[in-house]
PDB file of C-alpha atoms in Angstrom:
ATOM      1  CA  MET M 422       1.159  97.431-122.770  1.00  0.00           C
ATOM      2  CA  ILE M 423       3.374  95.683-121.371  1.00  0.00           C
ATOM      3  CA  ARG M 424       1.497  93.353-119.314  1.00  0.00           C
ATOM      4  CA  THR M 425      -0.796  92.984-122.670  1.00  0.00           C
ATOM      5  CA  LEU M 426       2.455  91.881-124.974  1.00  0.00           C
ATOM      6  CA  SER M 427       3.670  90.078-121.589  1.00  0.00           C
ATOM      7  CA  PHE M 428       0.302  88.178-120.919  1.00  0.00           C
ATOM      8  CA  CYS M 429       0.073  86.863-125.406  1.00  0.00           C
ATOM      9  CA  PHE M 430       3.739  85.982-124.574  1.00  0.00           C
ATOM     10  CA  THR M 431       2.213  83.360-122.191  1.00  0.00           C
ATOM     11  CA  PHE M 432      -0.654  82.752-123.756  1.00  0.00           C
ATOM     12  CA  LEU M 433       1.346  82.023-127.035  1.00  0.00           C
ATOM     13  CA  LEU M 434       3.910  79.631-125.276  1.00  0.00           C
ATOM     14  CA  ALA M 435       1.286  77.704-123.310  1.00  0.00           C
ATOM     15  CA  ALA M 436      -0.280  77.524-126.460  1.00  0.00           C
ATOM     16  CA  LEU M 437       2.769  75.646-128.231  1.00  0.00           C
ATOM     17  CA  LEU M 438       3.976  73.677-125.762  1.00  0.00           C
ATOM     18  CA  SER M 439       0.227  71.901-125.255  1.00  0.00           C
ATOM     19  CA  CYS M 440       0.506  71.347-129.135  1.00  0.00           C
ATOM     20  CA  GLN M 441       3.744  69.880-128.779  1.00  0.00           C
ATOM     21  CA  SER M 442       2.280  67.520-126.077  1.00  0.00           C
ATOM     22  CA  SER M 443      -0.620  66.943-127.972  1.00  0.00           C
ATOM     23  CA  ARG M 444       1.417  66.061-130.679  1.00  0.00           C
ATOM     24  CA  HIS M 445       3.931  63.195-128.924  1.00  0.00           C
ATOM     25  CA  ALA M 446       0.683  61.868-127.701  1.00  0.00           C
ATOM     26  CA  LYS M 447      -0.731  61.303-130.896  1.00  0.00           C
ATOM     27  CA  GLY M 448       2.773  59.837-132.586  1.00  0.00           C
ATOM     28  CA  GLN M 449       2.662  57.116-129.248  1.00  0.00           C
ATOM     29  CA  SER M 450      -0.952  55.815-129.931  1.00  0.00           C
ATOM     30  CA  GLN M 451      -0.657  55.821-133.475  1.00  0.00           C
ATOM     31  CA  ALA M 452       3.136  53.710-133.097  1.00  0.00           C
ATOM     32  CA  LEU M 453       1.461  51.674-130.542  1.00  0.00           C
ATOM     33  CA  ASN M 454      -1.642  50.804-132.037  1.00  0.00           C
ATOM     34  CA  GLN M 455      -0.306  50.462-135.812  1.00  0.00           C
ATOM     35  CA  PRO M 456      -0.623  47.433-137.026  1.00  0.00           C
ATOM     36  CA  ASN M 457       2.719  44.266-136.965  1.00  0.00           C
ATOM     37  CA  MET M 458       3.333  41.172-138.233  1.00  0.00           C
ATOM     38  CA  LYS M 459       2.635  39.076-135.319  1.00  0.00           C
ATOM     39  CA  ASN M 460       4.539  35.853-134.091  1.00  0.00           C
ATOM     40  CA  THR M 461       6.473  36.032-137.112  1.00  0.00           C
ATOM     41  CA  VAL M 462      10.378  36.733-136.307  1.00  0.00           C
ATOM     42  CA  PRO M 463      12.526  38.439-138.537  1.00  0.00           C
ATOM     43  CA  GLU M 464      15.253  35.995-139.549  1.00  0.00           C
ATOM     44  CA  ASP M 465      18.456  37.403-138.229  1.00  0.00           C
ATOM     45  CA  PHE M 466      16.807  38.517-134.967  1.00  0.00           C
ATOM     46  CA  SER M 467      19.221  38.962-132.330  1.00  0.00           C
ATOM     47  CA  ILE M 468      18.682  41.259-129.248  1.00  0.00           C
ATOM     48  CA  THR M 469      21.912  43.050-127.187  1.00  0.00           C
ATOM     49  CA  LEU M 470      20.916  43.625-123.443  1.00  0.00           C
ATOM     50  CA  THR M 471      23.506  45.313-121.294  1.00  0.00           C
ATOM     51  CA  GLU M 472      22.841  46.727-118.052  1.00  0.00           C
ATOM     52  CA  ASN M 473      25.831  48.317-115.855  1.00  0.00           C
ATOM     53  CA  GLN M 474      26.136  50.455-112.697  1.00  0.00           C
ATOM     54  CA  GLY M 475      28.232  54.232-114.272  1.00  0.00           C
ATOM     55  CA  MET M 476      31.971  54.056-113.276  1.00  0.00           C
ATOM     56  CA  LEU M 477      31.752  50.868-111.303  1.00  0.00           C
ATOM     57  CA  PRO M 478      33.480  47.923-113.083  1.00  0.00           C
ATOM     58  CA  VAL M 479      30.543  45.446-113.060  1.00  0.00           C
ATOM     59  CA  TYR M 480      27.732  45.023-116.268  1.00  0.00           C
ATOM     60  CA  SER M 481      26.273  42.307-117.567  1.00  0.00           C
ATOM     61  CA  THR M 482      24.870  41.603-120.743  1.00  0.00           C
ATOM     62  CA  ILE M 483      22.317  39.267-122.539  1.00  0.00           C
ATOM     63  CA  PHE M 484      22.318  37.926-126.070  1.00  0.00           C
ATOM     64  CA  ILE M 485      20.037  36.052-127.819  1.00  0.00           C
ATOM     65  CA  SER M 486      18.927  34.964-131.101  1.00  0.00           C
ATOM     66  CA  ALA M 487      18.094  31.554-132.977  1.00  0.00           C
ATOM     67  CA  LYS M 488      21.156  30.540-133.426  1.00  0.00           C
ATOM     68  CA  GLU M 489      23.019  31.430-129.678  1.00  0.00           C
ATOM     69  CA  CYS M 490      21.735  32.877-126.253  1.00  0.00           C
ATOM     70  CA  TYR M 491      23.863  34.049-123.429  1.00  0.00           C
ATOM     71  CA  PHE M 492      24.654  35.900-120.080  1.00  0.00           C
ATOM     72  CA  ASP M 493      27.398  37.668-119.293  1.00  0.00           C
ATOM     73  CA  GLU M 494      28.950  39.189-115.880  1.00  0.00           C
ATOM     74  CA  TYR M 495      31.724  42.464-115.878  1.00  0.00           C
ATOM     75  CA  GLU M 496      32.233  41.895-112.364  1.00  0.00           C
ATOM     76  CA  TYR M 497      35.694  43.949-110.589  1.00  0.00           C
ATOM     77  CA  MET M 498      38.500  40.900-111.158  1.00  0.00           C
ATOM     78  CA  VAL M 499      35.877  38.185-112.728  1.00  0.00           C
ATOM     79  CA  HIS M 500      33.967  37.638-116.188  1.00  0.00           C
ATOM     80  CA  ARG M 501      31.409  34.666-116.609  1.00  0.00           C
ATOM     81  CA  ARG M 502      29.671  33.323-119.385  1.00  0.00           C
ATOM     82  CA  THR M 503      26.525  31.243-119.446  1.00  0.00           C
ATOM     83  CA  SER M 504      25.509  29.560-122.789  1.00  0.00           C
ATOM     84  CA  PHE M 505      21.060  28.800-122.240  1.00  0.00           C
ATOM     85  CA  THR M 506      18.636  27.945-125.062  1.00  0.00           C
ATOM     86  CA  LEU M 507      15.302  29.464-125.688  1.00  0.00           C
ATOM     87  CA  SER M 508      12.172  28.048-127.448  1.00  0.00           C
ATOM     88  CA  PRO M 509      10.840  29.707-130.702  1.00  0.00           C
ATOM     89  CA  GLU M 510       7.519  29.862-128.940  1.00  0.00           C
ATOM     90  CA  GLN M 511       9.992  32.633-126.784  1.00  0.00           C
ATOM     91  CA  LEU M 512      11.147  33.872-128.947  1.00  0.00           C
ATOM     92  CA  GLU M 513       7.786  34.699-130.697  1.00  0.00           C
ATOM     93  CA  ARG M 514       6.621  35.967-128.095  1.00  0.00           C
ATOM     94  CA  LEU M 515       9.868  38.305-127.468  1.00  0.00           C
ATOM     95  CA  TRP M 516       9.511  39.606-130.758  1.00  0.00           C
ATOM     96  CA  GLN M 517       5.463  40.520-129.924  1.00  0.00           C
ATOM     97  CA  THR M 518       6.673  42.641-127.086  1.00  0.00           C
ATOM     98  CA  LEU M 519       8.850  44.675-128.913  1.00  0.00           C
ATOM     99  CA  GLN M 520       5.968  44.842-131.316  1.00  0.00           C
ATOM    100  CA  ASP M 521       3.756  45.844-129.232  1.00  0.00           C
ATOM    101  CA  ASN M 522       5.413  47.870-127.209  1.00  0.00           C
ATOM    102  CA  ALA M 523       6.499  49.952-130.871  1.00  0.00           C
ATOM    103  CA  PHE M 524       9.841  49.396-129.912  1.00  0.00           C
ATOM    104  CA  GLU M 525      11.302  51.648-133.009  1.00  0.00           C
ATOM    105  CA  HIS M 526       9.943  54.910-131.735  1.00  0.00           C
ATOM    106  CA  ILE M 527      11.394  55.203-128.249  1.00  0.00           C
ATOM    107  CA  GLU M 528      13.135  57.697-127.819  1.00  0.00           C
ATOM    108  CA  SER M 529      15.641  59.521-125.445  1.00  0.00           C
ATOM    109  CA  GLU M 530      17.253  62.391-124.520  1.00  0.00           C
ATOM    110  CA  LYS M 531      20.625  63.264-124.547  1.00  0.00           C
ATOM    111  CA  HIS M 532      21.744  64.920-120.998  1.00  0.00           C
ATOM    112  CA  ASN M 533      24.607  66.646-119.149  1.00  0.00           C
ATOM    113  CA  ILE M 534      26.058  63.709-117.228  1.00  0.00           C
ATOM    114  CA  ALA M 535      29.078  62.364-116.215  1.00  0.00           C
ATOM    115  CA  ASP M 536      27.493  59.206-114.311  1.00  0.00           C
ATOM    116  CA  ARG M 537      24.712  57.064-114.672  1.00  0.00           C
ATOM    117  CA  GLY M 538      24.871  53.700-115.096  1.00  0.00           C
ATOM    118  CA  GLY M 539      20.822  52.378-117.226  1.00  0.00           C
ATOM    119  CA  VAL M 540      19.695  49.602-119.605  1.00  0.00           C
ATOM    120  CA  SER M 541      20.883  49.563-122.930  1.00  0.00           C
ATOM    121  CA  VAL M 542      18.776  47.805-125.621  1.00  0.00           C
ATOM    122  CA  PHE M 543      20.130  46.930-129.670  1.00  0.00           C
ATOM    123  CA  VAL M 544      17.996  45.412-131.896  1.00  0.00           C
ATOM    124  CA  GLN M 545      18.866  43.758-135.074  1.00  0.00           C
ATOM    125  CA  HIS M 546      16.201  43.024-137.924  1.00  0.00           C
ATOM    126  CA  ASN M 547      15.391  42.996-141.066  1.00  0.00           C
ATOM    127  CA  GLY M 548      18.884  44.210-142.317  1.00  0.00           C
ATOM    128  CA  LYS M 549      18.966  46.946-140.044  1.00  0.00           C
ATOM    129  CA  LYS M 550      19.690  47.683-135.761  1.00  0.00           C
ATOM    130  CA  THR M 551      17.165  49.598-133.978  1.00  0.00           C
ATOM    131  CA  LYS M 552      19.424  51.178-130.551  1.00  0.00           C
ATOM    132  CA  LEU M 553      17.596  51.776-127.430  1.00  0.00           C
ATOM    133  CA  TYR M 554      18.949  53.516-124.231  1.00  0.00           C
ATOM    134  CA  ASP M 555      18.057  54.545-120.982  1.00  0.00           C
ATOM    135  CA  VAL M 556      21.816  54.796-119.572  1.00  0.00           C
ATOM    136  CA  GLY M 557      24.665  57.990-118.979  1.00  0.00           C
ATOM    137  CA  SER M 558      24.376  61.180-120.709  1.00  0.00           C
ATOM    138  CA  TYR M 559      21.330  59.873-122.529  1.00  0.00           C
ATOM    139  CA  ILE M 560      17.841  59.748-120.477  1.00  0.00           C
ATOM    140  CA  LEU M 561      14.842  57.880-121.890  1.00  0.00           C
ATOM    141  CA  LYS M 562      11.891  60.203-122.528  1.00  0.00           C
ATOM    142  CA  GLU M 563       8.827  60.235-120.075  1.00  0.00           C
ATOM    143  CA  GLU M 564       5.977  59.113-122.385  1.00  0.00           C
ATOM    144  CA  TRP M 565       8.218  55.779-123.196  1.00  0.00           C
ATOM    145  CA  ARG M 566       9.362  55.216-119.584  1.00  0.00           C
ATOM    146  CA  LYS M 567       6.697  52.264-119.483  1.00  0.00           C
ATOM    147  CA  GLN M 568       7.085  50.920-123.074  1.00  0.00           C
ATOM    148  CA  PHE M 569      11.172  50.621-122.796  1.00  0.00           C
ATOM    149  CA  TYR M 570      10.956  48.518-119.548  1.00  0.00           C
ATOM    150  CA  GLU M 571       8.073  45.864-120.393  1.00  0.00           C
ATOM    151  CA  ILE M 572       9.634  44.545-123.555  1.00  0.00           C
ATOM    152  CA  VAL M 573      13.520  44.945-120.293  1.00  0.00           C
ATOM    153  CA  THR M 574      11.542  42.965-118.017  1.00  0.00           C
ATOM    154  CA  THR M 575      10.320  40.409-120.373  1.00  0.00           C
ATOM    155  CA  ILE M 576      14.548  39.706-120.976  1.00  0.00           C
ATOM    156  CA  LYS M 577      14.799  40.037-118.350  1.00  0.00           C
ATOM    157  CA  GLU M 578      12.740  37.437-116.670  1.00  0.00           C
ATOM    158  CA  MET M 579      13.222  34.965-119.623  1.00  0.00           C
ATOM    159  CA  THR M 580      16.952  35.373-118.735  1.00  0.00           C
ATOM    160  CA  ASP M 581      16.763  34.674-115.161  1.00  0.00           C
ATOM    161  CA  ALA M 582      13.924  31.154-115.730  1.00  0.00           C
ATOM    162  CA  ALA M 583      16.461  29.861-117.945  1.00  0.00           C
ATOM    163  CA  MET M 584      19.559  31.156-115.478  1.00  0.00           C
ATOM    164  CA  GLN M 585      17.625  29.108-112.347  1.00  0.00           C
ATOM    165  CA  GLU M 586      18.131  26.017-113.886  1.00  0.00           C
ATOM    166  CA  LYS M 587      22.194  26.172-113.764  1.00  0.00           C
ATOM    167  CA  LYS M 588      22.831  27.148-110.839  1.00  0.00           C
ATOM    168  CA  VAL M 589      24.231  25.327-108.488  1.00  0.00           C
ATOM    169  CA  THR M 590      24.328  25.415-104.259  1.00  0.00           C
ATOM    170  CA  VAL M 591      27.246  26.843-103.031  1.00  0.00           C
ATOM    171  CA  LYS M 592      27.477  26.783 -98.591  1.00  0.00           C
ATOM    172  CA  LEU M 593      30.020  29.534 -97.390  1.00  0.00           C
ATOM    173  CA  ARG M 594      31.150  28.001 -93.783  1.00  0.00           C
ATOM    174  CA  ILE M 595      31.771  30.972 -91.032  1.00  0.00           C
ATOM    175  CA  ASP M 596      35.293  29.551 -89.379  1.00  0.00           C
ATOM    176  CA  ALA M 597      35.127  29.735 -85.572  1.00  0.00           C
ATOM    177  CA  SER M 598      38.058  32.231 -86.352  1.00  0.00           C
ATOM    178  CA  ILE M 599      36.014  34.692 -86.326  1.00  0.00           C
ATOM    179  CA  THR M 600      32.212  33.291 -84.935  1.00  0.00           C
ATOM    180  CA  THR M 601      34.511  32.688 -81.448  1.00  0.00           C
ATOM    181  CA  THR M 602      35.385  37.266 -81.835  1.00  0.00           C
ATOM    182  CA  PRO M 603      33.952  40.143 -81.019  1.00  0.00           C
ATOM    183  CA  TYR M 604      33.804  41.913 -84.635  1.00  0.00           C
ATOM    184  CA  VAL M 605      31.000  42.524 -86.724  1.00  0.00           C
ATOM    185  CA  LEU M 606      31.417  40.188 -89.812  1.00  0.00           C
ATOM    186  CA  GLY M 607      30.196  41.634 -93.174  1.00  0.00           C
ATOM    187  CA  VAL M 608      29.653  39.256 -96.458  1.00  0.00           C
ATOM    188  CA  PHE M 609      29.096  39.863 -99.693  1.00  0.00           C
ATOM    189  CA  VAL M 610      28.465  37.594-103.183  1.00  0.00           C
ATOM    190  CA  ARG M 611      26.291  39.518-105.548  1.00  0.00           C
ATOM    191  CA  GLY M 612      23.136  37.566-107.046  1.00  0.00           C
ATOM    192  CA  GLY M 613      24.474  35.484-102.787  1.00  0.00           C
ATOM    193  CA  VAL M 614      24.566  36.945-100.308  1.00  0.00           C
ATOM    194  CA  ASN M 615      24.249  39.881 -98.067  1.00  0.00           C
ATOM    195  CA  TYR M 616      25.275  39.583 -94.842  1.00  0.00           C
ATOM    196  CA  ASN M 617      25.919  41.284 -91.515  1.00  0.00           C
ATOM    197  CA  SER M 618      25.809  39.460 -87.961  1.00  0.00           C
ATOM    198  CA  GLU M 619      25.174  42.370 -85.621  1.00  0.00           C
ATOM    199  CA  LYS M 620      21.777  42.376 -88.323  1.00  0.00           C
ATOM    200  CA  GLU M 621      21.334  39.119 -88.512  1.00  0.00           C
ATOM    201  CA  GLY M 622      22.968  37.472 -85.182  1.00  0.00           C
ATOM    202  CA  LYS M 623      25.986  35.117 -86.224  1.00  0.00           C
ATOM    203  CA  LYS M 624      26.182  32.254 -88.305  1.00  0.00           C
ATOM    204  CA  GLU M 625      28.108  29.459 -88.962  1.00  0.00           C
ATOM    205  CA  MET M 626      26.745  28.582 -92.342  1.00  0.00           C
ATOM    206  CA  LEU M 627      25.343  30.762 -95.198  1.00  0.00           C
ATOM    207  CA  GLU M 628      23.608  29.234 -98.027  1.00  0.00           C
ATOM    208  CA  MET M 629      22.757  30.776-102.044  1.00  0.00           C
ATOM    209  CA  LYS M 630      23.053  30.038-105.567  1.00  0.00           C
ATOM    210  CA  LEU M 631      25.191  30.662-107.758  1.00  0.00           C
ATOM    211  CA  LEU M 632      25.867  30.562-111.793  1.00  0.00           C
ATOM    212  CA  PRO M 633      29.041  28.279-112.465  1.00  0.00           C
ATOM    213  CA  GLY M 634      32.461  30.073-112.792  1.00  0.00           C
ATOM    214  CA  GLU M 635      34.359  32.651-111.051  1.00  0.00           C
ATOM    215  CA  HIS M 636      33.147  34.771-108.420  1.00  0.00           C
ATOM    216  CA  ILE M 637      34.272  37.563-105.970  1.00  0.00           C
ATOM    217  CA  LEU M 638      33.352  37.993-102.142  1.00  0.00           C
ATOM    218  CA  SER M 639      33.858  40.510-100.594  1.00  0.00           C
ATOM    219  CA  ALA M 640      34.092  40.135 -96.439  1.00  0.00           C
ATOM    220  CA  THR M 641      35.077  42.947 -93.785  1.00  0.00           C
ATOM    221  CA  LEU M 642      35.486  42.256 -89.688  1.00  0.00           C
ATOM    222  CA  GLN M 643      34.918  45.325 -87.854  1.00  0.00           C
ATOM    223  CA  GLU M 644      36.010  46.221 -84.042  1.00  0.00           C
ATOM    224  CA  ASN M 645      31.974  46.053 -82.114  1.00  0.00           C
ATOM    225  CA  THR M 646      32.080  49.474 -81.229  1.00  0.00           C
ATOM    226  CA  GLU M 647      29.298  52.591 -80.789  1.00  0.00           C
ATOM    227  CA  PRO M 648      28.710  54.598 -83.347  1.00  0.00           C
ATOM    228  CA  ALA M 649      28.670  52.593 -85.778  1.00  0.00           C
ATOM    229  CA  TYR M 650      29.613  54.583 -88.434  1.00  0.00           C
ATOM    230  CA  ALA M 651      32.819  55.321 -86.964  1.00  0.00           C
ATOM    231  CA  ARG M 652      34.639  51.679 -86.424  1.00  0.00           C
ATOM    232  CA  LYS M 653      37.750  50.376 -86.683  1.00  0.00           C
ATOM    233  CA  THR M 654      37.961  47.911 -89.762  1.00  0.00           C
ATOM    234  CA  VAL M 655      39.738  45.268 -88.610  1.00  0.00           C
ATOM    235  CA  ALA M 656      40.385  43.500 -92.172  1.00  0.00           C
ATOM    236  CA  HIS M 657      39.106  43.584 -95.372  1.00  0.00           C
ATOM    237  CA  ALA M 658      39.293  41.549 -98.109  1.00  0.00           C
ATOM    238  CA  MET M 659      38.043  40.826-102.084  1.00  0.00           C
ATOM    239  CA  LEU M 660      38.535  37.137-102.463  1.00  0.00           C
ATOM    240  CA  LYS M 661      38.215  35.109-105.549  1.00  0.00           C
ATOM    241  CA  PHE M 662      36.568  31.334-105.709  1.00  0.00           C
ATOM    242  CA  LYS M 663      35.015  29.026-108.335  1.00  0.00           C
ATOM    243  CA  VAL M 664      32.029  27.628-108.476  1.00  0.00           C
ATOM    244  CA  GLU M 665      31.930  24.324-111.240  1.00  0.00           C
ATOM    245  CA  PRO M 666      28.864  22.796-112.575  1.00  0.00           C
ATOM    246  CA  GLY M 667      26.768  20.651-110.428  1.00  0.00           C
ATOM    247  CA  GLU M 668      27.036  19.294-106.997  1.00  0.00           C
ATOM    248  CA  THR M 669      26.110  21.606-104.049  1.00  0.00           C
ATOM    249  CA  GLN M 670      29.551  22.903-102.573  1.00  0.00           C
ATOM    250  CA  THR M 671      31.361  24.275 -99.739  1.00  0.00           C
ATOM    251  CA  PHE M 672      34.476  27.058 -98.976  1.00  0.00           C
ATOM    252  CA  THR M 673      35.539  28.209 -95.507  1.00  0.00           C
ATOM    253  CA  LEU M 674      35.782  31.867 -94.661  1.00  0.00           C
ATOM    254  CA  LYS M 675      38.668  31.958 -92.193  1.00  0.00           C
ATOM    255  CA  TYR M 676      40.821  34.704 -90.026  1.00  0.00           C
ATOM    256  CA  ALA M 677      44.157  33.778 -89.775  1.00  0.00           C
ATOM    257  CA  GLY M 678      47.555  36.122 -89.939  1.00  0.00           C
ATOM    258  CA  GLY M 679      45.751  39.448 -89.819  1.00  0.00           C
ATOM    259  CA  LYS M 680      43.592  38.606 -93.117  1.00  0.00           C
ATOM    260  CA  LEU M 681      40.139  37.379 -94.532  1.00  0.00           C
ATOM    261  CA  VAL M 682      40.975  33.883 -96.325  1.00  0.00           C
ATOM    262  CA  VAL M 683      38.397  32.005 -98.594  1.00  0.00           C
ATOM    263  CA  GLU M 684      38.801  27.913 -99.103  1.00  0.00           C
TER     264      GLU M 684
END
């Protein structure tokens, strides 16, 4: 008797889960196939995409509308804002992408998570605001992952293309006070370079493309001993430098008085 009841309970639970999954799939299919207003961008249309890295003080915001577009970056001690423009055709393509992916139906679930980076998208349209999350304690439902990230990819591709036109060639000269030492040099500039002299060989010049504004250069000198994880750090610094709009600019990284400096 107990076995029979257990079997019946298991069967009913499986049937219930199957029906629930079927309803979700049917609802998603209906949302994705419903008619939409092709190429009709609402007058109040704007979109804000924010991406962060959890507890790290590093995040970015993309804002797009017919009147104003900008790309904000926050990184430790610096903040950069770069304005750009999108054509009416690009705005129409973005709006169409949102509709094709049933953006108003995308759902997330809340979980008990303390520290998790991710992406959020806020869409202002037709007098209302639709909020989409895959960040922090909000995890995107798996059946909507493809649609959400197709929207995110379209926004980022448009922004990246606009940013390329504004980037400046920046050269970082590595001074002899570093290259003539036996130390291992590591250099990281977000969006620019991630260099390690042990892996790539000693270089006297690094080149990168950066947006105008302030940036952070993280540089580390370590003794060249084994094992690598036990190496002593000789010097480490988070160095601020500013890139001006226009022509190629050159900075120099030096090791002087036991400190790393950029000039």
